[in-house]
mmCIF file of C-alpha atoms and ligand atoms in Angstrom:
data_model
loop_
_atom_site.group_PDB
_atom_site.id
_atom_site.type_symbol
_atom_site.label_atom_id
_atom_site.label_comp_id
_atom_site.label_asym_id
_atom_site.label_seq_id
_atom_site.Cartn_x
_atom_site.Cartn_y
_atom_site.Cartn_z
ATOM 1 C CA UNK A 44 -13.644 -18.934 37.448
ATOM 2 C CA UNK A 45 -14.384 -21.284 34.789
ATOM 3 C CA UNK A 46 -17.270 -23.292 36.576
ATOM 4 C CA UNK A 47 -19.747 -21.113 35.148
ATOM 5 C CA UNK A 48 -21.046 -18.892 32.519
ATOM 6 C CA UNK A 49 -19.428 -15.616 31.805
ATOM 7 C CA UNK A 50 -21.676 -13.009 30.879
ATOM 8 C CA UNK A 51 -19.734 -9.432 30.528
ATOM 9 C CA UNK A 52 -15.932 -8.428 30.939
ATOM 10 C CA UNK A 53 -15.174 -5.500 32.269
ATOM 11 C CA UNK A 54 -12.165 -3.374 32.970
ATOM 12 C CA UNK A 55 -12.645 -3.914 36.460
ATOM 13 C CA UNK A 56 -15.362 -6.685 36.867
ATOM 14 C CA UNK A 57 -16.541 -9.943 35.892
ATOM 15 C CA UNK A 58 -19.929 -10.967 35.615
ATOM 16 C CA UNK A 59 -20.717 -14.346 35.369
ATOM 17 C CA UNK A 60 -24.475 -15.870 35.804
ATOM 18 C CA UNK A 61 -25.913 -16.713 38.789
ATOM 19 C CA UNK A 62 -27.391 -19.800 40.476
ATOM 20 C CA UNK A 63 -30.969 -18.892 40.253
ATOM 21 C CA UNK A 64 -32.675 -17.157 37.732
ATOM 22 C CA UNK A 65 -32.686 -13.478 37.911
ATOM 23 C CA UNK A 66 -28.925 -13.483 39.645
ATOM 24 C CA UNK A 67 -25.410 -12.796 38.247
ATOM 25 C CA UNK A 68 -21.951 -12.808 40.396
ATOM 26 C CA UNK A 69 -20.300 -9.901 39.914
ATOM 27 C CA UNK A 70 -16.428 -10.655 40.578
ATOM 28 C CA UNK A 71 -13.857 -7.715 41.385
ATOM 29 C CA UNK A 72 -10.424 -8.106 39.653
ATOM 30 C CA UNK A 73 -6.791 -6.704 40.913
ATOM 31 C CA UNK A 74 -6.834 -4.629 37.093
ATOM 32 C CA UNK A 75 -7.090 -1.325 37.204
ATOM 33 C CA UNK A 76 -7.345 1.090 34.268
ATOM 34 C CA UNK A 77 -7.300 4.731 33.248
ATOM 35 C CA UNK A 78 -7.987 7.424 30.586
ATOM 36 C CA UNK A 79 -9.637 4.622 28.418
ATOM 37 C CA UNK A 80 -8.121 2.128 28.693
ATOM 38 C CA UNK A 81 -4.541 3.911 27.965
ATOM 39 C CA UNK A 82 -3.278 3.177 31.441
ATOM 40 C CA UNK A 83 -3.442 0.039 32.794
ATOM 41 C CA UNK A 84 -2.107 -1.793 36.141
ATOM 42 C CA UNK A 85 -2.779 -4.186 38.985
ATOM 43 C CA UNK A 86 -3.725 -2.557 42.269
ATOM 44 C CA UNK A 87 -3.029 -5.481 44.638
ATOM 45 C CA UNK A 88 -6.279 -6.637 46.707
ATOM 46 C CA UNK A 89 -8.021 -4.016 44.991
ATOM 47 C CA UNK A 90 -10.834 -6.248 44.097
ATOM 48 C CA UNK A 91 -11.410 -8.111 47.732
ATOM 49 C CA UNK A 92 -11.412 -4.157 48.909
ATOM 50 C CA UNK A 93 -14.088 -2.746 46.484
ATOM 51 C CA UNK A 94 -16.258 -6.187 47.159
ATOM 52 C CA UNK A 95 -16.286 -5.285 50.575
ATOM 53 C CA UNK A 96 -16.716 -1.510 50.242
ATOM 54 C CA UNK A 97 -19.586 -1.604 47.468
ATOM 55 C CA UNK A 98 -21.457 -4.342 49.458
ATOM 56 C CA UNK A 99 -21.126 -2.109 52.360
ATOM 57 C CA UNK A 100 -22.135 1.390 50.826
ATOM 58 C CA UNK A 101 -25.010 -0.248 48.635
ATOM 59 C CA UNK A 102 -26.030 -1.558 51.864
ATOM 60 C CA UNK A 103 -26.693 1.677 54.198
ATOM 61 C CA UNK A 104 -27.904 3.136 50.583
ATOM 62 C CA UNK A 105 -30.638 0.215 50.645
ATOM 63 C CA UNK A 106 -31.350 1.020 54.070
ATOM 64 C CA UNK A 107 -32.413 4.498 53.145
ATOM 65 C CA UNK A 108 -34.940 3.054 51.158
ATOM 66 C CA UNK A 109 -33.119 3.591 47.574
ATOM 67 C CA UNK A 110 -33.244 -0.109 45.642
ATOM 68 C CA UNK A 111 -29.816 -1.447 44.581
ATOM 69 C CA UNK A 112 -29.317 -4.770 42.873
ATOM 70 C CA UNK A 113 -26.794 -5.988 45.944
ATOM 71 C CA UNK A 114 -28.056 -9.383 47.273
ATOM 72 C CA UNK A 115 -25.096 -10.448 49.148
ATOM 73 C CA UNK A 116 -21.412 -11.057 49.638
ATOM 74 C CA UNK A 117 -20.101 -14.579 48.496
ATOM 75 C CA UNK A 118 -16.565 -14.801 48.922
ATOM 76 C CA UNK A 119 -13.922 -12.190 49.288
ATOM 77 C CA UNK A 120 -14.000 -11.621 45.413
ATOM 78 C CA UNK A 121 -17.413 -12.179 44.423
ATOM 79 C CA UNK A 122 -21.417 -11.223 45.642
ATOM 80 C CA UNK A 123 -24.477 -12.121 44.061
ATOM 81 C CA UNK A 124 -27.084 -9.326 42.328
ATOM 82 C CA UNK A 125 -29.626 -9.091 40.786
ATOM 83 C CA UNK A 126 -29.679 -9.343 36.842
ATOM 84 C CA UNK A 127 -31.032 -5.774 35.475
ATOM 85 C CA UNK A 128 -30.992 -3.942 32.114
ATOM 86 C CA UNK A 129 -28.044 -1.142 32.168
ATOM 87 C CA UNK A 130 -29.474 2.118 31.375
ATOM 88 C CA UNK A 131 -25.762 2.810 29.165
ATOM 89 C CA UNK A 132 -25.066 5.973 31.215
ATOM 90 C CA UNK A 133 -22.601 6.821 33.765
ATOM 91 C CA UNK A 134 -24.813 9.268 36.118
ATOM 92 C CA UNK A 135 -21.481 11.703 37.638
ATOM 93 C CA UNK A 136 -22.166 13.286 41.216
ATOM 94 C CA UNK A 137 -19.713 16.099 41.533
ATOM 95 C CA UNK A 138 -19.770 18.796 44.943
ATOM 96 C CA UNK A 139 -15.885 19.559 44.221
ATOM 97 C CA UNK A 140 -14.292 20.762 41.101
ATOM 98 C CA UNK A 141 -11.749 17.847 40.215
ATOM 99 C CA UNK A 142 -10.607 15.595 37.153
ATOM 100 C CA UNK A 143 -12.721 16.575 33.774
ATOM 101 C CA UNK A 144 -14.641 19.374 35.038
ATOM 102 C CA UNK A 145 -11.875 21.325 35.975
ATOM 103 C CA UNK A 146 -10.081 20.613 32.879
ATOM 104 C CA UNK A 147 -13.273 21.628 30.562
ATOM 105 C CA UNK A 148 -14.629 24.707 32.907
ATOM 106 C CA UNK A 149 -11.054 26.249 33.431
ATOM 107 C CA UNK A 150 -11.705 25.507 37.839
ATOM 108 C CA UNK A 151 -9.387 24.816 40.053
ATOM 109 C CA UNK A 152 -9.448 21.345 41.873
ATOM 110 C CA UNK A 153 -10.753 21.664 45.099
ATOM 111 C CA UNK A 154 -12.895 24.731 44.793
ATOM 112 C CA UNK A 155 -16.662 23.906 45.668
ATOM 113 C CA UNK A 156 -19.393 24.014 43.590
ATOM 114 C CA UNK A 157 -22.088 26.161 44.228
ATOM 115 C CA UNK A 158 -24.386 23.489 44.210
ATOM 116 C CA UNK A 159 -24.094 19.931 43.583
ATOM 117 C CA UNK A 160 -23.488 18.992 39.612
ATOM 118 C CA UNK A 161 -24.943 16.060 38.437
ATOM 119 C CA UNK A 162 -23.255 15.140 34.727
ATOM 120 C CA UNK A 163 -24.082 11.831 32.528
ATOM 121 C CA UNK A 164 -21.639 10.022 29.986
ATOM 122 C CA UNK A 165 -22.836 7.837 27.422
ATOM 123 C CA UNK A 166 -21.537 4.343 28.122
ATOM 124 C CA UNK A 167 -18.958 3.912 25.044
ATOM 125 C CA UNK A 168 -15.609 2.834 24.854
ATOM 126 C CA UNK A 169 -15.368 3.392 21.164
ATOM 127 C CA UNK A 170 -16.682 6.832 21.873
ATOM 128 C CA UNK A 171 -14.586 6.919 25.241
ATOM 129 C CA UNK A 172 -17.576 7.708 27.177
ATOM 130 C CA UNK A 173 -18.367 11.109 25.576
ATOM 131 C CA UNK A 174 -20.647 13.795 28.207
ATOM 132 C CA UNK A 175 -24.043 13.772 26.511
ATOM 133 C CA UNK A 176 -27.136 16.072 27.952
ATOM 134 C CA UNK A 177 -30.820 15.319 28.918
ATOM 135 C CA UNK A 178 -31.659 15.871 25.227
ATOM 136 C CA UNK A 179 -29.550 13.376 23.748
ATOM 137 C CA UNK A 180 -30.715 10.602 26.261
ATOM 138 C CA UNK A 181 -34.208 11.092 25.777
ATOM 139 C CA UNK A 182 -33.950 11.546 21.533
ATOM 140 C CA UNK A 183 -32.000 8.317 21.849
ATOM 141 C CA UNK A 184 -33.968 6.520 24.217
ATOM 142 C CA UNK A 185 -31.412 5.531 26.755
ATOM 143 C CA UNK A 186 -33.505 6.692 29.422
ATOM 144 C CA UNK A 187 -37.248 7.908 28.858
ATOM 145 C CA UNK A 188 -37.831 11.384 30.694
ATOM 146 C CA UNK A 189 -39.478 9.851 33.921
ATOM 147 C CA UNK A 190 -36.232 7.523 34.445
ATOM 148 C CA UNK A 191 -34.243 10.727 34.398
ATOM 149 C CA UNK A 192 -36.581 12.288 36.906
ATOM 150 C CA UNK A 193 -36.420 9.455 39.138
ATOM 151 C CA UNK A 194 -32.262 9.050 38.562
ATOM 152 C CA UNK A 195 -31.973 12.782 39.632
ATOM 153 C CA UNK A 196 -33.687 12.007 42.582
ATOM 154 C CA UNK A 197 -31.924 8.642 43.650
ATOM 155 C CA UNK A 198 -28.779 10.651 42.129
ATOM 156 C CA UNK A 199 -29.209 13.894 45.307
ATOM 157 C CA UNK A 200 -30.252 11.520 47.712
ATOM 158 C CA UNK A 201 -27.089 8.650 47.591
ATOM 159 C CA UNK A 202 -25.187 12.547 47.263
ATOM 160 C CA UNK A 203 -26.625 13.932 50.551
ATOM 161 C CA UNK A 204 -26.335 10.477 52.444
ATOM 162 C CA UNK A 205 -22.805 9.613 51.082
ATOM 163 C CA UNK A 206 -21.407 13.226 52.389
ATOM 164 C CA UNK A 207 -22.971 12.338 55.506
ATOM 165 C CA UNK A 208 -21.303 8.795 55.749
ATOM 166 C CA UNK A 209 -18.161 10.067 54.514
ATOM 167 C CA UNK A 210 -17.470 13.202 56.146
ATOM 168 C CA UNK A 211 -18.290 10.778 59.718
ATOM 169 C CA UNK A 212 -15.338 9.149 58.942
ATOM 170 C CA UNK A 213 -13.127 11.612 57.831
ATOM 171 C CA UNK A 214 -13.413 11.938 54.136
ATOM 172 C CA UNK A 215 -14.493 14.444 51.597
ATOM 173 C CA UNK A 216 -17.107 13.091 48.507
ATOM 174 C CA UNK A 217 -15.866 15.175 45.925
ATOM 175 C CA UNK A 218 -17.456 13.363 43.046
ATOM 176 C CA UNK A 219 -18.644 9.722 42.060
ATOM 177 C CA UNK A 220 -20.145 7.842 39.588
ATOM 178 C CA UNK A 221 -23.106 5.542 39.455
ATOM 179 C CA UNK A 222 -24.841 3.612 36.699
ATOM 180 C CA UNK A 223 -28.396 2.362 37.251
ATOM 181 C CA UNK A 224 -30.295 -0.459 35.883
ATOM 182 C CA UNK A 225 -33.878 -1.681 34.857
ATOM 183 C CA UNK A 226 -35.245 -4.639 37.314
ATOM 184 C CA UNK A 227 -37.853 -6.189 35.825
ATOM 185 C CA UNK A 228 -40.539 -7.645 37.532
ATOM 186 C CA UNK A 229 -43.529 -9.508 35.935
ATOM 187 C CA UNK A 230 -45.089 -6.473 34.164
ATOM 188 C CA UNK A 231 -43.659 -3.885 36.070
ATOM 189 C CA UNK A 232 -40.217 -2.320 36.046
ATOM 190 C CA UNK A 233 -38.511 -0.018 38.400
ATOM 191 C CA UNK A 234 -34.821 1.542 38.881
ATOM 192 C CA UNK A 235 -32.349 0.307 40.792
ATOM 193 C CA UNK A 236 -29.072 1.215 41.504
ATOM 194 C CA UNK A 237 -26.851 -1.019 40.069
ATOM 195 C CA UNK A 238 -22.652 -1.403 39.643
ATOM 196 C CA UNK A 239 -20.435 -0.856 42.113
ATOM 197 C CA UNK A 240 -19.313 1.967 44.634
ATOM 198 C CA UNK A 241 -16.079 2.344 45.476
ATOM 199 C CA UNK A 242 -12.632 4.258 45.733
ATOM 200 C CA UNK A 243 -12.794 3.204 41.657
ATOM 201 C CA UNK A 244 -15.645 5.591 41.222
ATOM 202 C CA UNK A 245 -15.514 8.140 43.624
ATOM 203 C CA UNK A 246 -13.026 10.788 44.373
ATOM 204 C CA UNK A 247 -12.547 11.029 48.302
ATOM 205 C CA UNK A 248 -10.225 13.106 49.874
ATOM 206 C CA UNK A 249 -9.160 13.109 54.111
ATOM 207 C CA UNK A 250 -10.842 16.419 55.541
ATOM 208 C CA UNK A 251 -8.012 17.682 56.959
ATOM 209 C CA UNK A 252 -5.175 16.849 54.648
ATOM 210 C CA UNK A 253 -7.083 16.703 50.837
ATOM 211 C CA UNK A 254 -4.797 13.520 51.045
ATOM 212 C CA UNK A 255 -6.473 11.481 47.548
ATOM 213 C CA UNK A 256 -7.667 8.106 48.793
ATOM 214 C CA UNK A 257 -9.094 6.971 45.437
ATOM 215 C CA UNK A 258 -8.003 5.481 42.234
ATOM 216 C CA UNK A 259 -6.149 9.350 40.888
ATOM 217 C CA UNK A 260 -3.613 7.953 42.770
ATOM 218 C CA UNK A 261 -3.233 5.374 40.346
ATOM 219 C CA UNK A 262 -4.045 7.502 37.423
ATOM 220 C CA UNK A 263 -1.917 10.844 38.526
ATOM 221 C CA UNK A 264 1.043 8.009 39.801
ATOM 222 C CA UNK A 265 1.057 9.439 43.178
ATOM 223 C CA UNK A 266 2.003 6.036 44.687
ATOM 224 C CA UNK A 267 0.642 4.026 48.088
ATOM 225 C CA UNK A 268 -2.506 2.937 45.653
ATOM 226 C CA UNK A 269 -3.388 -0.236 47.878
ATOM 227 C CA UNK A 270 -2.725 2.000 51.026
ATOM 228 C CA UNK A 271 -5.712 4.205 49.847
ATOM 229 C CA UNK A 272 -8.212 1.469 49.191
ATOM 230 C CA UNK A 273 -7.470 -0.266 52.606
ATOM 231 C CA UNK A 274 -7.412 3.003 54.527
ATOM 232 C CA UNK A 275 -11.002 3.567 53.273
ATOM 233 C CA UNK A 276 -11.960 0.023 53.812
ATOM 234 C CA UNK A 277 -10.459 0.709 57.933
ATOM 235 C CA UNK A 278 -12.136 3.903 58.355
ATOM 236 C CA UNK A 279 -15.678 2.584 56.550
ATOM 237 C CA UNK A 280 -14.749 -0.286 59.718
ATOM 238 C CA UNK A 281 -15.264 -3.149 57.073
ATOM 239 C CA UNK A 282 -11.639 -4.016 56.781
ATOM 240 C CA UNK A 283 -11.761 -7.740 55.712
ATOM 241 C CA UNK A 284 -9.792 -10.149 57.393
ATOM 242 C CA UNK A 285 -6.641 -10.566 55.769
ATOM 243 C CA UNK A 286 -6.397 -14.374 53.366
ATOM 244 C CA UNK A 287 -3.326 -15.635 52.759
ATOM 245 C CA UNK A 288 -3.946 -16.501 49.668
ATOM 246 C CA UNK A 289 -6.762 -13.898 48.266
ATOM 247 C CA UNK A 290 -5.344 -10.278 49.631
ATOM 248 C CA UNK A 291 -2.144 -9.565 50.028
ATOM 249 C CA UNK A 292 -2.653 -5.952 50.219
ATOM 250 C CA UNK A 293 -0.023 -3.983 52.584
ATOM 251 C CA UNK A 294 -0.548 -4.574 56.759
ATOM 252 C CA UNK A 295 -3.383 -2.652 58.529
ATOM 253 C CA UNK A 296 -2.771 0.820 59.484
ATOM 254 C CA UNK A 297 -4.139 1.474 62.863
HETATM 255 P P1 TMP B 51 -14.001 12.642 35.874
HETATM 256 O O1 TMP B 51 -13.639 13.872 36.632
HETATM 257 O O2 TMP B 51 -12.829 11.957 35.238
HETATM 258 O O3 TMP B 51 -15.094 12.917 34.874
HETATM 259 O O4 TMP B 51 -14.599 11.590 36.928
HETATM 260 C C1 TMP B 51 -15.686 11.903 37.747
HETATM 261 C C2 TMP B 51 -15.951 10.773 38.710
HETATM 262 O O5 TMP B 51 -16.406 9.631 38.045
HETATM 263 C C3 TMP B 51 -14.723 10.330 39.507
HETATM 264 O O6 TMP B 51 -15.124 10.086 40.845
HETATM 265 C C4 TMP B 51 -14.287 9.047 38.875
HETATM 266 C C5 TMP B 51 -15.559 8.500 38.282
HETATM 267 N N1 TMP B 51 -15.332 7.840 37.013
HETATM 268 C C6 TMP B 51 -15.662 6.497 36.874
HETATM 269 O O7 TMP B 51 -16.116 5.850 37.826
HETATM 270 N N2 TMP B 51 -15.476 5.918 35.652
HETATM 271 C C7 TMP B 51 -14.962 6.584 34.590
HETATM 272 O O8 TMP B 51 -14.815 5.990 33.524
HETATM 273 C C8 TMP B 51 -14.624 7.960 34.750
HETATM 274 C C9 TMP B 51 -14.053 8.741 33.607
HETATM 275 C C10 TMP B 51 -14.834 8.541 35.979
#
């Protein structure tokens, strides 16, 4: 990790530059945290998992014809994207009433919405990400009216086809979050969808049993954490092989 330049931290990610212009490796770490940073752990092989499963979703979500900044995988920990200006908002998919929306709007968990919700957080940690509107983001200038437009519409589409991909395999979407970024391009610019996808960001729950196989499992304690990750990962059918010394995560579940 220290043969190159690092460029961000994250909670959950490194990003450290790439070997061409234009490129950055994004790295996925074990750490895990929660309510701002007030809950913190390991989730072991988390971060060979969510390599996998982001590459794989931002994949079929390319396919579709929506841009992401994915290039490709590198190792078990690590693929190489493309370097793009974050637009400092976290764009929140929801279908099913869970976590902060049932907390603010008085609903219980599990009830479906009558339409899909799309909610955006400003990007702060000081602030602890606080819910901002339309308004705010265009007085501001974190995203000029025609972004928004155009993130509403990648937003519905990733929605539709990630309901589709998920409930083939068994899962409900109830929510997710995605953060999108500015590509530029000699003198023109475009949107792309940028991050990562994975049981991190996104609540998904088994059809039948509304069994949680995302990170509230970490954050409500509910225990089998890795279990969750990997049984997503086996269902998706992109379990990676299993590295002695890079995932240690629990034994496949057949
Ligand atoms: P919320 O119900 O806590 O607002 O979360 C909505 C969705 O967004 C859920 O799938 C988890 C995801 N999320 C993140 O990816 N990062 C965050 O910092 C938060 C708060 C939520």
């Amino acid at each position: 990790m220290a043969r190159r330049r690092r460029i961000y931290e994250g909670k959950a990610k490194v990003l450290f530059e790439g070997p061409e212009p234009g490129t950055l490796v994004q790295y996925f770490k074990d750490d895990a945290t929660a309510f701002n940073n007030r809950k913190r752990g390991t989730i072991t092989g988390k971060g060979v998992l969510n390599n996998r499963i982001s590459e794989y979703l931002m994949t079929r979500i390319g396919e579709i014809g929506v841009p992401t900044h994915f290039l490709r995988r590198l190792n078990m920990r690590e693929q190489l994207i493309k370097e793009v200006e974050i637009i400092p908002l976290e764009v929140v998919v929801r279908n099913v009433a869970a976590g902060s929306i049932s907390k603010r709007l008085g609903l219980a968990e599990g009830t479906t919405l009558p339409r899909s919700i799309i909610e955006y957080y400003y990007k702060s940690d000081e602030l602890e990400d606080p819910l901002v509107t339309e308004e705010h983001i265009t007085a501001f200038s974190w995203a000029t009216p025609q972004e928004l437009d155009e993130i509403v519409s990648m937003a519905l589409r990733i929605n539709d086809f990630l309901c589709g991909l998920f409930f083939g395999v068994g899962i409900r979407l109830i929510d997710f979050k995605l953060e999108f970024g500015r590509l530029y391009n000699d003198d023109d610019v475009r949107l792309v969808l940028a991050d990562e996808i994975s049981p991190d960001s996104c609540r998904l729950w088994d059809v039948k049993t509304n069994e949680k196989l995302d990170k509230d499992r970490f954050r409500r304690d509910l225990g089998k954490v890795p279990e969750a990750y990997q049984e997503v990962a086996r269902r998706l059918g992109i379990l990676p092989e299993a590295g002695p010394t890079d995932f240690k995560g629990p034994k496949v579940m057949q």
